[in-house]
Short mmCIF file of C-alpha atoms in Angstrom, two decimals:
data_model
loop_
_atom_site.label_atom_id
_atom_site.label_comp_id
_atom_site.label_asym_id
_atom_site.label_seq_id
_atom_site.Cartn_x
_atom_site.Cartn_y
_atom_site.Cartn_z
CA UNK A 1 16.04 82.02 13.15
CA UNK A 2 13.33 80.31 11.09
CA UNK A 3 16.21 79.40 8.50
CA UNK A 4 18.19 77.96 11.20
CA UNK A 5 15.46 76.08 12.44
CA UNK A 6 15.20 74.54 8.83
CA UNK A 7 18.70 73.91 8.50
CA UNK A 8 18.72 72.23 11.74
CA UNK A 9 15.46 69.87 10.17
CA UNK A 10 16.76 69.24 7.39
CA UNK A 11 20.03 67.90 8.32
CA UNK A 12 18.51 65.82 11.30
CA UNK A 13 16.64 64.01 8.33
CA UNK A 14 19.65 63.58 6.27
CA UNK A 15 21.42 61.96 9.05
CA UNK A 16 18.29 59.59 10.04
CA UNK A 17 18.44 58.46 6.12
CA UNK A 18 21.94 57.70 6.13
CA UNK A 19 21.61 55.77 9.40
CA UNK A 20 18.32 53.85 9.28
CA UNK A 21 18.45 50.13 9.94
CA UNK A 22 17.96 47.97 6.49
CA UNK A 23 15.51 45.92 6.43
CA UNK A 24 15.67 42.14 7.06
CA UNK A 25 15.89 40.68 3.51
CA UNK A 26 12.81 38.17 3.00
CA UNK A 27 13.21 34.40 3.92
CA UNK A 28 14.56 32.06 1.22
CA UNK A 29 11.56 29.02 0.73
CA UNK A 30 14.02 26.14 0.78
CA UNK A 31 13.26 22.51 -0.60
CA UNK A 32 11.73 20.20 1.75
CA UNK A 33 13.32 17.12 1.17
CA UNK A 34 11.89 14.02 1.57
CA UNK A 35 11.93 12.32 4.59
CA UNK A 36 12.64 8.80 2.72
CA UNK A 37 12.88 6.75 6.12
CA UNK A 38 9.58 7.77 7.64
CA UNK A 39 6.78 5.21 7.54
CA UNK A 40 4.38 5.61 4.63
CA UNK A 41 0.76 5.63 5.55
CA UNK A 42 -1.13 2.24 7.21
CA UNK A 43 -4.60 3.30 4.98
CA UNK A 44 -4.54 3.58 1.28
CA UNK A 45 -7.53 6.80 0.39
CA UNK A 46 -7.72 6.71 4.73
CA UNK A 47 -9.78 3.41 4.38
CA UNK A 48 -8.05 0.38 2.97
CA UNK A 49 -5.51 -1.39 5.22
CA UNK A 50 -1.51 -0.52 3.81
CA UNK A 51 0.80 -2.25 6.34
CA UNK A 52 2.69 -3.87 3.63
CA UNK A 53 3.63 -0.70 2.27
CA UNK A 54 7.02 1.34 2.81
CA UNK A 55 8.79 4.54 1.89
CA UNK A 56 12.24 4.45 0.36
CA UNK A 57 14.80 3.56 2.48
CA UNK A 58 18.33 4.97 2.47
CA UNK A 59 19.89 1.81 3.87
CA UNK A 60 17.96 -1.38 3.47
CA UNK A 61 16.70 -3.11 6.82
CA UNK A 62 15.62 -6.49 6.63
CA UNK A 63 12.79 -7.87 8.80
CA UNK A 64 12.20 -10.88 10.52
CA UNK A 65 9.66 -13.67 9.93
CA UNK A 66 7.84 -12.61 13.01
CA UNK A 67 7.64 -9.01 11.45
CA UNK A 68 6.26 -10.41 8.26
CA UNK A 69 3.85 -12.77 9.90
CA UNK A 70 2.59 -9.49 11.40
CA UNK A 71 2.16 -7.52 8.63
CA UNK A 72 0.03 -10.68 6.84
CA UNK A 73 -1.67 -10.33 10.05
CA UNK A 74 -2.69 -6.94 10.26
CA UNK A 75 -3.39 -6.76 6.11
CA UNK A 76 -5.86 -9.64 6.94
CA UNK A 77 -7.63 -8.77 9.88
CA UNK A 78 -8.52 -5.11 9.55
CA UNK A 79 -11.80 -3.91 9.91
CA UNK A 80 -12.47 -2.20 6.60
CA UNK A 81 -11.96 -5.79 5.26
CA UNK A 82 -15.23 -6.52 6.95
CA UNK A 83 -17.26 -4.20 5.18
CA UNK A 84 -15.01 -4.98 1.92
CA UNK A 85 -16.30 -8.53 2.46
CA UNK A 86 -20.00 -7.48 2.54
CA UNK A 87 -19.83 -5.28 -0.52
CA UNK A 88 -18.29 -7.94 -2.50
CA UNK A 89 -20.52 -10.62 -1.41
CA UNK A 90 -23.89 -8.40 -1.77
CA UNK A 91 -22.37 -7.96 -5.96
CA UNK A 92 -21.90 -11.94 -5.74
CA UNK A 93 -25.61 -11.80 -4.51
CA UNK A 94 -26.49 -9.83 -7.42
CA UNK A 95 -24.64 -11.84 -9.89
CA UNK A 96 -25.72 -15.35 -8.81
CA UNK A 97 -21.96 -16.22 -8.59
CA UNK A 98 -21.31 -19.49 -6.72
CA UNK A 99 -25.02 -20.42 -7.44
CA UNK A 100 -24.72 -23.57 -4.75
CA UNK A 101 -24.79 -21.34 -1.90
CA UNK A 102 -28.58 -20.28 -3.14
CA UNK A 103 -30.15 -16.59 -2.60
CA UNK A 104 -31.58 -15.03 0.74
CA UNK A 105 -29.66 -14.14 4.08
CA UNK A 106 -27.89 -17.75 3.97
CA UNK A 107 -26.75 -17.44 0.90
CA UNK A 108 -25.06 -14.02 1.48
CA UNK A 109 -23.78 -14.83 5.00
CA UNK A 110 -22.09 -17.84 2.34
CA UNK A 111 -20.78 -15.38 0.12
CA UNK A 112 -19.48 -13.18 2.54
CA UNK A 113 -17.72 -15.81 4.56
CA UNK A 114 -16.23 -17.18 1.24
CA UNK A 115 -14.94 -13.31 -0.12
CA UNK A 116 -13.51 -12.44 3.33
CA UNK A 117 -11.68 -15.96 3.15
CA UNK A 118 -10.30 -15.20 -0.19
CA UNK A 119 -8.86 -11.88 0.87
CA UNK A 120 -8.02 -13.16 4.57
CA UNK A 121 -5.87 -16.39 2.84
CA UNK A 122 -4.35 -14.23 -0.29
CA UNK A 123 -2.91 -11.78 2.82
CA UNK A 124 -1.59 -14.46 4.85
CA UNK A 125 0.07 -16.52 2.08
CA UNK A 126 1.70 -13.13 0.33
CA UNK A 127 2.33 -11.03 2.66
CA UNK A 128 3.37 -13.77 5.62
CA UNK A 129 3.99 -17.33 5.57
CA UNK A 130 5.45 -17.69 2.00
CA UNK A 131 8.16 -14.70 2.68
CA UNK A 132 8.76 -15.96 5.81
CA UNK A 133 9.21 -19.68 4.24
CA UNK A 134 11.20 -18.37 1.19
CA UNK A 135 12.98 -15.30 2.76
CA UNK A 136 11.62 -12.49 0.99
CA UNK A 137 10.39 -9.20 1.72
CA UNK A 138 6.80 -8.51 1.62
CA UNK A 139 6.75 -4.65 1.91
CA UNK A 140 6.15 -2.60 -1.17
CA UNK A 141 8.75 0.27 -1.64
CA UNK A 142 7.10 3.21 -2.91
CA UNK A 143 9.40 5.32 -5.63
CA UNK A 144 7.83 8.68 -4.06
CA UNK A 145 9.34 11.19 -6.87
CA UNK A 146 9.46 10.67 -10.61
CA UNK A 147 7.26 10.81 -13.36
CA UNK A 148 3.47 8.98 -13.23
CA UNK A 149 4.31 6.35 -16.10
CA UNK A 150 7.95 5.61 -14.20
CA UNK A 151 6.20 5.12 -10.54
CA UNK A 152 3.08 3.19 -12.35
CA UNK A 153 5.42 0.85 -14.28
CA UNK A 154 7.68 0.65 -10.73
CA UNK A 155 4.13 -0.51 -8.92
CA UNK A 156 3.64 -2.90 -11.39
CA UNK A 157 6.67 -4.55 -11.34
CA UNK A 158 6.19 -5.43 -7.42
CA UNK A 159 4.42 -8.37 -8.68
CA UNK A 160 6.95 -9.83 -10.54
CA UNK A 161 9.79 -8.35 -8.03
CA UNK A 162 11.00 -8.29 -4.77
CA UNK A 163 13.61 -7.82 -2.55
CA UNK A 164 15.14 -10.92 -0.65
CA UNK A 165 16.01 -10.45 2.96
CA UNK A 166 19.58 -9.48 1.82
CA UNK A 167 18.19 -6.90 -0.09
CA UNK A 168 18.92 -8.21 -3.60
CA UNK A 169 16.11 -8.01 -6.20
CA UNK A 170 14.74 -11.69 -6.85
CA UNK A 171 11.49 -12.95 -8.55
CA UNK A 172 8.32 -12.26 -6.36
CA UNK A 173 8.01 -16.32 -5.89
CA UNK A 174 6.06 -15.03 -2.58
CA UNK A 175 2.93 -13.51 -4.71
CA UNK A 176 2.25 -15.97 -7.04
CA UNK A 177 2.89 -19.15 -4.90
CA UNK A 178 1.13 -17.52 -1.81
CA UNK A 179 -1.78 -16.46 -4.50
CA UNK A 180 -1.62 -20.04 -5.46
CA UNK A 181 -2.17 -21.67 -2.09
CA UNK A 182 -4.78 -19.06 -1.17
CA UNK A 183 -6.64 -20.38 -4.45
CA UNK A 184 -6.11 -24.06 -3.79
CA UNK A 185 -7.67 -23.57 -0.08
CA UNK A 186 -10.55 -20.78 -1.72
CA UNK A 187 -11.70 -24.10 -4.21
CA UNK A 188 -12.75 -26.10 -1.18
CA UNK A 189 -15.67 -23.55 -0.30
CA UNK A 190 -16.32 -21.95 -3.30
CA UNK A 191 -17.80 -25.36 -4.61
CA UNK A 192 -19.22 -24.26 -8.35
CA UNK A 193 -15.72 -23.51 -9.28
CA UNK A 194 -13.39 -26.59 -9.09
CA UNK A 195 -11.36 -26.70 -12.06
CA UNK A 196 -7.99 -26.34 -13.42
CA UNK A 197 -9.24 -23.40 -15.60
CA UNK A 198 -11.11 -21.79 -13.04
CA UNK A 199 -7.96 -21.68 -10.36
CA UNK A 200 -5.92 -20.22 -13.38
CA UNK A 201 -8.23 -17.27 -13.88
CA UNK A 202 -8.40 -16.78 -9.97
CA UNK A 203 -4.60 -16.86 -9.64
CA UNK A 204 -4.15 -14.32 -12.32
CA UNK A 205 -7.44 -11.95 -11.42
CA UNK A 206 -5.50 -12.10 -7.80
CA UNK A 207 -1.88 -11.07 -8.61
CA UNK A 208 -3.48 -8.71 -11.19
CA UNK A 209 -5.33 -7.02 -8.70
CA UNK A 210 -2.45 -6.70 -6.02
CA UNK A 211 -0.42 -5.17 -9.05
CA UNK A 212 -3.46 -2.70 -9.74
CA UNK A 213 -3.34 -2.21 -5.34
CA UNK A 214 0.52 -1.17 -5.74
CA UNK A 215 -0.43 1.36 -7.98
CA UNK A 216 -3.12 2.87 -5.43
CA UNK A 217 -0.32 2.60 -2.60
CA UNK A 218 2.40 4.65 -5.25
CA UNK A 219 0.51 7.69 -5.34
#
């Protein structure tokens, strides 16, 4: 009896082995890809305005002058420019730059005024009026994937080239002449400063530092 009893066990539990359910094999991890059309982020390290700045694109979209005016706009007028403006006029302070305006809360309340005009006018002109005027495209397409020195040499080059509003490549004519016009209008407050030599080194410490921007916005 007791060996038919084990007999009995033993092939229940031979036939439960041979008929158990298999497991569900583990999930595959599959590549995200990225999501080239989705807006990049509007705050470069969550502070600095970025509303110039794009994502690849799979097809190219132009934008209209309105759209462009806009994004000047909105570059310009941000509030962290505010406080931008105060920390660069407090080192101005410091440094006795533009030595007319004099020391004290006048003479900051100067400096300020004048650094947020330089930013506020370099915006405008490069980012709005001149691609409007000249039909190019102000936003900054990021490269996303590749190596650091390819997508540091690709944020460079922004400032030397852009896309026209048929989406060929063309010289970036909007940086430098906007720069330029923002530095013509910046010599008629910043009154120590009016000089040929002086506007040179302002046009090139400008475009320099949008190139050295790009590079914040890449990564």
């Amino acid at each position: 009896m007791r060996g038919s009893i084990l007999i009995l066990l033993l092939s229940v539990c031979a036939h439960g082995q041979g008929t158990a359910p298999a497991l569900p094999d583990a999930p595959v991890a599959k590549p995200v890809p990225i999501d080239i059309d989705t807006p990049a982020d509007k705050r470069v390290l969550g502070v600095l305005p970025n509303y110039r700045t794009s994502n690849p694109v799979s097809v190219y979209q132009p934008i209209t002058a309105k759209q462009k005016l806009i994004i000047g706009a909105k570059d310009s007028f941000d509030y962290p420019l505010l406080f931008l403006g105060g920390a660069l006029a407090g080192l101005d302070q410091l440094n006795g730059s533009d030595p007319s305006y004099g020391q004290g809360m006048r003479g900051f309340a100067q400096r300020y005024a004048a650094d947020y005009g330089d930013q506020m006018f370099g915006n405008l002109m490069t980012e709005g009026f001149m691609p409007a005027l000249l039909h190019q495209d102000p936003r900054y397409f990021r490269m996303s994937t590749g190596s650091i020195g390819k997508r540091t040499l690709h944020a460079l080059s922004n400032t030397f080239v852009t896309h026209d509003d048929s989406g060929k490549l063309d010289f970036n004519y909007s940086e430098w002449l906007g720069n330029s016009v923002a530095v013509a209008i910046s010599q008629s407050y910043h009154f120590d400063d009016r000089n040929a030599r002086s506007a040179s080194e302002k046009l090139v410490e400008q475009c320099g530092l949008d190139a050295l921007t790009a590079v914040l916005k890449e990564f």
